[in-house]
Tab-separated table of C-alpha atoms in Angstrom:
chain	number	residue	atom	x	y	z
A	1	UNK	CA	0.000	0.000	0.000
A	2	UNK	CA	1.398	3.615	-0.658
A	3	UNK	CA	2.044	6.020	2.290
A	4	UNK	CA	0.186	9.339	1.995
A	5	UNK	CA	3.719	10.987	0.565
A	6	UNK	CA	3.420	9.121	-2.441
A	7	UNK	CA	-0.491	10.207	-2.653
A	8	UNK	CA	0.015	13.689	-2.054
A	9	UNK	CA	2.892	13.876	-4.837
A	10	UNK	CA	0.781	12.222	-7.414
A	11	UNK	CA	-2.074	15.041	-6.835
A	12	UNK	CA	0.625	17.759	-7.133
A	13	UNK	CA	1.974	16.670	-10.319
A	14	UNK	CA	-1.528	15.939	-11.714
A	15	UNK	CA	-2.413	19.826	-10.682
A	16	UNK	CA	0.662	21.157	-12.560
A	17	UNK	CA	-0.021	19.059	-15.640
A	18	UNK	CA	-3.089	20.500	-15.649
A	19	UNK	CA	-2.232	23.991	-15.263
A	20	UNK	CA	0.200	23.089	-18.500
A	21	UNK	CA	-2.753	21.742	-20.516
A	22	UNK	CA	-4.585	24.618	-18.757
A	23	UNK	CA	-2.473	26.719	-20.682
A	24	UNK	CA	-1.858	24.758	-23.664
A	25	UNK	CA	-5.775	24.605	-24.468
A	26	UNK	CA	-6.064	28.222	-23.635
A	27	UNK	CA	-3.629	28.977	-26.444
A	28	UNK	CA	-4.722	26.849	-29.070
A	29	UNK	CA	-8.024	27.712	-28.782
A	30	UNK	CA	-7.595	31.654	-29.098
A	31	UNK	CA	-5.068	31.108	-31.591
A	32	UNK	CA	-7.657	29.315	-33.783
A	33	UNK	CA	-9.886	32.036	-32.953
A	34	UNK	CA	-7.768	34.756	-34.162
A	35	UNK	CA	-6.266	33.149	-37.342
A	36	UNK	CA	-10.024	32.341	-38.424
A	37	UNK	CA	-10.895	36.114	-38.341
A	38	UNK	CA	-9.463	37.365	-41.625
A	39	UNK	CA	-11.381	34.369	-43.104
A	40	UNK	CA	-15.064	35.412	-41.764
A	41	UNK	CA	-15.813	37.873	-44.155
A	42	UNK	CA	-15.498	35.636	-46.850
A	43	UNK	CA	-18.943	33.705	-46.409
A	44	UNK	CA	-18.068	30.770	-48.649
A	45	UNK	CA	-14.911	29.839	-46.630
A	46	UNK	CA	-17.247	30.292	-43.318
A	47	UNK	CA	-19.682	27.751	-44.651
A	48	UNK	CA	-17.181	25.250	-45.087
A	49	UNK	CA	-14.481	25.458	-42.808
A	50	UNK	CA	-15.727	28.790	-39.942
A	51	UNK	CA	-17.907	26.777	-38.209
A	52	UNK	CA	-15.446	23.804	-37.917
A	53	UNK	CA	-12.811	26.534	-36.712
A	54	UNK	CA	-14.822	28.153	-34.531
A	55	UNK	CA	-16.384	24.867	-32.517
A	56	UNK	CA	-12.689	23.606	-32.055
A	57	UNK	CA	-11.342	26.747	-30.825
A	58	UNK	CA	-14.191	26.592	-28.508
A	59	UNK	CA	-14.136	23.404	-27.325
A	60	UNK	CA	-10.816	23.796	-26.766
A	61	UNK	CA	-11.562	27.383	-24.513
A	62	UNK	CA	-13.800	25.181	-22.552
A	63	UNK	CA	-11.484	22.492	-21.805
A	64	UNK	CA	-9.047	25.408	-20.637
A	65	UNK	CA	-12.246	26.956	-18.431
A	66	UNK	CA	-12.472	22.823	-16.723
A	67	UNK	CA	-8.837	22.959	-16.783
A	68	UNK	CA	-8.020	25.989	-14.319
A	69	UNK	CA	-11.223	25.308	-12.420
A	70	UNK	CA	-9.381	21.714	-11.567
A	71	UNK	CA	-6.253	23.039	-11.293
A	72	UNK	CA	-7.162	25.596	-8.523
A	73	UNK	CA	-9.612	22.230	-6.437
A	74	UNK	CA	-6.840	19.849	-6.897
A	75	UNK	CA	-3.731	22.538	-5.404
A	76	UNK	CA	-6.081	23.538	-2.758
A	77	UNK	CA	-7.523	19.933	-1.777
A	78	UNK	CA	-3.730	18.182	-1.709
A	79	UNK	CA	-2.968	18.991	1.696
A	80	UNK	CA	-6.335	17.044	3.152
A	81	UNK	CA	-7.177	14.233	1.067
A	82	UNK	CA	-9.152	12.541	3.185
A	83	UNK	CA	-11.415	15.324	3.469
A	84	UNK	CA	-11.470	15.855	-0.113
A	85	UNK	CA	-11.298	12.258	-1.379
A	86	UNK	CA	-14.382	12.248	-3.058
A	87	UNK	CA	-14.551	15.722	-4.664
A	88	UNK	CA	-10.829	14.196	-5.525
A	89	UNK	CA	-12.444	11.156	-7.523
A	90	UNK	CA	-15.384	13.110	-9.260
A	91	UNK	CA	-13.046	15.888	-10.170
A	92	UNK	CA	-10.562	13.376	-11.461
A	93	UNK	CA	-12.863	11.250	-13.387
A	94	UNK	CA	-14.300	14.267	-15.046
A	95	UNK	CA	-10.769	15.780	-15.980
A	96	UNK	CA	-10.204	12.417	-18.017
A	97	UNK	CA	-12.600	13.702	-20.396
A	98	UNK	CA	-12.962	17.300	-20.147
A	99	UNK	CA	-9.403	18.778	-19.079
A	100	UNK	CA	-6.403	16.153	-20.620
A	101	UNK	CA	-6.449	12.512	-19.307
A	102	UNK	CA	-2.840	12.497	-17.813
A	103	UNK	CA	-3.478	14.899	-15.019
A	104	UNK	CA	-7.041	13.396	-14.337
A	105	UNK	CA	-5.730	10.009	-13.992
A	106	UNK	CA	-2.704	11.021	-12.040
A	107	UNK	CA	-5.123	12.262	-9.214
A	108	UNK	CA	-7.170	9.529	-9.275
A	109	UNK	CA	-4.622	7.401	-8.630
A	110	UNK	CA	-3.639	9.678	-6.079
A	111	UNK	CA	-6.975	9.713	-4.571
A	112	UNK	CA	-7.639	5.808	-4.657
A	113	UNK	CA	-3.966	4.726	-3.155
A	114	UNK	CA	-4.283	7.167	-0.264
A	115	UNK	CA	-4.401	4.968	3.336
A	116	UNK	CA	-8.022	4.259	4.658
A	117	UNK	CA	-8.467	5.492	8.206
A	118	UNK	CA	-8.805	1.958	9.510
């Protein structure tokens, strides 16, 4: 079984992944944003391609949005995971989909292995 040491660092490294996908997603979405503006006011190219663009650059802005959102829970909840342990799991199991898998998983792990008050 892992000591709470080994918990606690997995949750930290899963919030700083984050906050680098965080960014990373922030980024890329505004960037696809911006480069698609020249491109609007030709309505042709907007039928075909804007509304692609512009549903990737926002999915992406949204995945940034669950991204700091889990980044700020899981910095603040590392220091008491027993009393976080289940906003832990849900938050983790919800960044697996919505904010980069890596970090989500990290802090489940993190969350499962810590010790049980037995």
């Amino acid at each position: 079984m892992a000591d709470e040491g080994t918990a606690q660092t997995l949750v930290t490294i899963g919030a700083w992944l984050q906050l680098i996908f965080f960014i990373i997603f922030f980024i890329y979405g505004g960037w696809n944003l911006v480069t698609l503006l020249p491109w609007m006011a030709d309505p042709l190219f907007f039928l075909i391609f804007g509304i692609f663009f512009i549903l990737s650059a926002g999915l992406y802005l949204i995945y940034g949005i669950f991204g700091i959102i889990f980044t700020i829970l899981w910095f603040r909840w590392k220091g008491d995971i027993p009393g976080h342990k289940t906003g832990l799991l849900v938050t983790s199991i919800l960044g697996l989909f919505l904010a980069g898998g890596l970090p989500g998983l990290l802090v489940l792990i993190g969350a499962v292995i810590y010790p049980s008050e037995a």
